[in-house]
Coordinates of C-alpha atoms in Angstrom, one line a residue:
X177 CA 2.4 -7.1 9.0
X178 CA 0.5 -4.8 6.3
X179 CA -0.3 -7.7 4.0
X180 CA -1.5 -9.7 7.0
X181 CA -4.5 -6.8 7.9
X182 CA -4.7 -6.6 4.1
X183 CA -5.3 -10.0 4.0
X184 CA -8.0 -10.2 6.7
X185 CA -9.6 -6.8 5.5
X186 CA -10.3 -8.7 2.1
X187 CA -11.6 -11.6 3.4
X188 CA -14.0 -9.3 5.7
X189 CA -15.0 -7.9 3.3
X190 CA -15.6 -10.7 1.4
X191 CA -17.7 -12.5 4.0
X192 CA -19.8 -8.8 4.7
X193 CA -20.8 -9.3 0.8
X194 CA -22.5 -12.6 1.8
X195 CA -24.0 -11.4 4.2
X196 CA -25.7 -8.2 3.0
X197 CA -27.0 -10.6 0.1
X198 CA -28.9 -12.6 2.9
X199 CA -30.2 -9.7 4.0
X200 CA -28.1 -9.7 7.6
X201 CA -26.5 -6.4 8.6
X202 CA -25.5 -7.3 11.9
X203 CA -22.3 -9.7 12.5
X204 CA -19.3 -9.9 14.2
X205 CA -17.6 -9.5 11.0
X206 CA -19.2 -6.4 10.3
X207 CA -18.3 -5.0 13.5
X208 CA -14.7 -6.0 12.6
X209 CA -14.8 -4.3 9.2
X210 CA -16.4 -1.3 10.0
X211 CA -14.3 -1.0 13.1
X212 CA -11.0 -1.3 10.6
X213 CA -12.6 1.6 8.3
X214 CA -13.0 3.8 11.1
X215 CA -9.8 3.3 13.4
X216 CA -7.6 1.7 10.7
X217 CA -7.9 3.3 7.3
X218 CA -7.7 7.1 8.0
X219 CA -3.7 6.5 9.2
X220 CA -3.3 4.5 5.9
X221 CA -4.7 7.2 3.8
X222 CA -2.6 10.0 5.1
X223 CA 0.5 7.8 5.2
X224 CA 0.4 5.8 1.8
X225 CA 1.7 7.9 0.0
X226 CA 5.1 8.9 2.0
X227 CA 6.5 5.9 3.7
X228 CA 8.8 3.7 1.5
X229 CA 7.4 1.9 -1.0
X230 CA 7.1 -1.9 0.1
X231 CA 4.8 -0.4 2.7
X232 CA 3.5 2.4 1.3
X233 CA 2.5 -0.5 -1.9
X234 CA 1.3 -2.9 1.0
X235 CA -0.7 0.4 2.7
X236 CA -2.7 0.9 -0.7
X237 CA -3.9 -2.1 -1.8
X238 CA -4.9 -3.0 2.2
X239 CA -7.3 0.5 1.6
X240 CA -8.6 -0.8 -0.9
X241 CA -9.3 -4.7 0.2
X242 CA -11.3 -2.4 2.8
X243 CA -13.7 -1.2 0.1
X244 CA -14.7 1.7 2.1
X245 CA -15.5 4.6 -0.2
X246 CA -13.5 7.1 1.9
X247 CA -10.5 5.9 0.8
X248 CA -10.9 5.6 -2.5
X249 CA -11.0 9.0 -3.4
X250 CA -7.2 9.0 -2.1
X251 CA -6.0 6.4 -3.7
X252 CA -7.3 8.0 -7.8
X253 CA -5.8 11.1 -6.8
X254 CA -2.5 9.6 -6.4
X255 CA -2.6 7.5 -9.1
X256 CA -3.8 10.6 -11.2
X257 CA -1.1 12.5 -10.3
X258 CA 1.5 10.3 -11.1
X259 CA 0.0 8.7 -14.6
X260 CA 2.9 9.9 -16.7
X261 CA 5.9 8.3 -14.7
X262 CA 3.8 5.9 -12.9
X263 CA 5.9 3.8 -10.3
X264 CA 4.8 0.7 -7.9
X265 CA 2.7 2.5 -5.6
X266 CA 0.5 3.8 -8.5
X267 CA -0.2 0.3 -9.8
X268 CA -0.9 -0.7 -6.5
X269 CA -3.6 2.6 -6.0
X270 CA -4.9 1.0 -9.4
X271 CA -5.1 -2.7 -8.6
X272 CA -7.0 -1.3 -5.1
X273 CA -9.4 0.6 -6.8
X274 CA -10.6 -2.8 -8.7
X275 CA -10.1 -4.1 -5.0
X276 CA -12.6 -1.9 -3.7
X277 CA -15.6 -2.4 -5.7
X278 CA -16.4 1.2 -5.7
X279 CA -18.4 1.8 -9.5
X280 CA -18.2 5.4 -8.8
X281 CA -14.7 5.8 -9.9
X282 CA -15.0 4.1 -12.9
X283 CA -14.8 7.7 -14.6
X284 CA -11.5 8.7 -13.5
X285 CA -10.4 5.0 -14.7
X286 CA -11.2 6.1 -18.5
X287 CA -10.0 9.0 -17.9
X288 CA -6.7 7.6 -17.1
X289 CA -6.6 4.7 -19.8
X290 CA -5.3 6.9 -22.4
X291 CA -2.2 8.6 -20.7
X292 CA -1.0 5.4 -18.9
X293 CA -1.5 3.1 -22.1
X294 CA 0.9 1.3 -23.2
X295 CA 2.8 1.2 -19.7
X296 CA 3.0 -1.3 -17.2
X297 CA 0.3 0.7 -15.5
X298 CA -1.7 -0.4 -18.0
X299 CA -2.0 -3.3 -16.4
X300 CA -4.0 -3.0 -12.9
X301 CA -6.0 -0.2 -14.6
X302 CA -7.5 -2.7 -17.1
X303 CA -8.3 -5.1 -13.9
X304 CA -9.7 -2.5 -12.3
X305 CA -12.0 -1.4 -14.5
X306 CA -12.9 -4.8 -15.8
X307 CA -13.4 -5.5 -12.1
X308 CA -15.7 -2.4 -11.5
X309 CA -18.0 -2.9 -14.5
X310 CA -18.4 -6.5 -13.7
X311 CA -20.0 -5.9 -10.5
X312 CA -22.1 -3.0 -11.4
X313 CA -25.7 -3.5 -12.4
X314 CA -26.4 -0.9 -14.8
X315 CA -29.2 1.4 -14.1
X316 CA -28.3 1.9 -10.4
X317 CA -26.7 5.1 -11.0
X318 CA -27.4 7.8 -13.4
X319 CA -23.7 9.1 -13.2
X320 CA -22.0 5.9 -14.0
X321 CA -24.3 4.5 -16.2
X322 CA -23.5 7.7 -18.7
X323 CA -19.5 6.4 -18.0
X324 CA -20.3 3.4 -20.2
X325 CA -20.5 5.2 -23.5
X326 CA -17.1 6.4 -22.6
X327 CA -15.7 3.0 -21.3
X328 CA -16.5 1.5 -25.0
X329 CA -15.3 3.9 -27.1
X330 CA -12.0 4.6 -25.0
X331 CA -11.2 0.6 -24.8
X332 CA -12.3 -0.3 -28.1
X333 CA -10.0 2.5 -29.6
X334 CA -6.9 1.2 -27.7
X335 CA -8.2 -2.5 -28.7
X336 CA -6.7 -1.1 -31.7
X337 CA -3.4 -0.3 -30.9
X338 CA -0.7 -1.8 -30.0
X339 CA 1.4 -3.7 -27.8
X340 CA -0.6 -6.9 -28.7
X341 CA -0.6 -7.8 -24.7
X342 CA -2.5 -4.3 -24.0
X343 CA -4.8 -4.9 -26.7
X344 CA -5.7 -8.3 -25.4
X345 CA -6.4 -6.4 -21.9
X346 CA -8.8 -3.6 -23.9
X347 CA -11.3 -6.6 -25.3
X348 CA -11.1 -8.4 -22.0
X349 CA -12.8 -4.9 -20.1
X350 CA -15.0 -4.5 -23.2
X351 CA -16.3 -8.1 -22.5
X352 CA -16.8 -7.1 -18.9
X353 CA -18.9 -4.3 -19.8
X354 CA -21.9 -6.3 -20.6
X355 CA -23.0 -3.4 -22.7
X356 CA -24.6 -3.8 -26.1
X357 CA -22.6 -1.2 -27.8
X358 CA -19.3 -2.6 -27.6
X359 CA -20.9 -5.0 -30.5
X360 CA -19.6 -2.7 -33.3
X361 CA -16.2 -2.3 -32.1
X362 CA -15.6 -6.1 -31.5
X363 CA -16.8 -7.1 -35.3
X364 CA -14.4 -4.6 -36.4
X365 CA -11.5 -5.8 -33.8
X366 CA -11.9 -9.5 -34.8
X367 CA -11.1 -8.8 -38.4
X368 CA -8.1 -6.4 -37.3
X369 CA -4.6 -7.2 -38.4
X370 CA -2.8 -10.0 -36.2
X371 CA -6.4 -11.1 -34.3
X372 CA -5.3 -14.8 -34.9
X373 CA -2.7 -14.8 -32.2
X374 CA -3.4 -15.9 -28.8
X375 CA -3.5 -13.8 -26.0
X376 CA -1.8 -14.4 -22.7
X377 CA -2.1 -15.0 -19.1
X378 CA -2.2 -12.0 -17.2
X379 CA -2.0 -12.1 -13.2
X380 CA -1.3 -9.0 -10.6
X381 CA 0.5 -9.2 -7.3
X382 CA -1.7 -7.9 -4.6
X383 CA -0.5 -8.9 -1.5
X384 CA -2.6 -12.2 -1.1
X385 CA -0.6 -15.4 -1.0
X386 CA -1.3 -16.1 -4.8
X387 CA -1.4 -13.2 -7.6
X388 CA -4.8 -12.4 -9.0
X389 CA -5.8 -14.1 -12.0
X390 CA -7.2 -10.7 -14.3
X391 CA -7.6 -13.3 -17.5
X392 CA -6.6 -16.5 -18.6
X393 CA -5.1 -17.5 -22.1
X394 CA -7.2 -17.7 -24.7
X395 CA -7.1 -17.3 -28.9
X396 CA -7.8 -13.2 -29.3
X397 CA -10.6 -14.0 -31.7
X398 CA -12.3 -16.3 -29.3
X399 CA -11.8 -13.6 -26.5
X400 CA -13.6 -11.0 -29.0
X401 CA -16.7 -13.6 -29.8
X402 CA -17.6 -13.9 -26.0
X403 CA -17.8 -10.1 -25.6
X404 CA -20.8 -10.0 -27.9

């Protein structure tokens, strides 16, 4: 089924990042891939967002384990548009974006971070753009390095507020950043009422035999010290 090809476009896609790091752009699993991206993932785009929702779910994060830049723009605009009652298949568009390594949306990420926090949705937004900023090497891009700024003062502000689970999820992107100027925020957040509690384990269905792990336990504070 869908999380089968899902399952096989991720570990493609996977294996295509090995091999691009080697410095070998032509393999059989390329072909594969890029074969899937062509024939494959223009159905799933148009038909995400209408067929019922195990599927339509299944359909999303499947786009995204393709991590082809075509599909992502899709896959924002319908988790945009359904930010203030968002329902499974927006937290699957979320989780995919992560999915599909694609830095350039990191913008629309922030700008959703506000209206979907403290829901659910909260959730695979914070992977994703923990995921995104992880894999980006700043300086590679003019446009989403001057997101940055905006990713640290939009998490750090929300590090603030509560539900304690969220705020938990807010460090753990800062930390991801790598960016020097979340350094402020984070002495301010460790002395911030209840920062001795521990934070939880936080894991997101996406279709693969085992949830994703987003971030282990760990004591708030300590989670705060190994973002500077």
């Amino acid at each position: 089924g869908m999380d089968a090809l899902g399952r096989i476009s991720y570990s493609l896609a996977s294996s295509m990042d090995s091999w691009l790091k080697q410095g070998i752009e032509e393999h059989w699993e390329l072909d594969v891939l890029r074969e899937l991206r062509s024939s494959v993932a223009p159905e799933l785009r148009t038909r995400f967002a209408a067929e019922p929702e195990p599927l339509g779910v299944s359909m999303a994060l499947t786009l995204g384990k393709m991590r082809d830049w075509r599909s992502t723009d899709a896959l924002a605009k319908y988790a945009e548009a359904n930010a203030e009652t968002p329902d499974a298949r927006t937290h699957a568009c979320l989780a995919a974006l992560g999915l599909s390594r694609d830095s350039q949306m990191l913008g629309r990420l922030v700008a959703m971070a506000k209206p979907l926090y403290p829901s659910e949705a909260f959730t695979p937004l914070a992977y994703a753009t923990g995921e995104l900023t992880r894999h980006y090497a700043p300086g590679m891009n003019d446009e989403i390095d001057a997101v940055f700024p905006d990713i640290v003062s939009v998490f750090a502000a929300l590090a603030a507020d509560k539900p304690f689970e969220h705020q938990c999820l807010a460090v753990d992107v800062l930390r991801k950043t790598g960016d020097a100027r979340v350094t402020e925020h984070l002495y301010r957040i460790f002395e911030q009422e209840g920062a001795e509690a521990i934070c939880p384990t936080v894991s997101l269905e996406i279709g693969e035999q085992a949830p994703e792990l987003v971030v282990a336990t760990e004591p708030f504070r300590l989670r705060v010290i190994r973002g500077l």
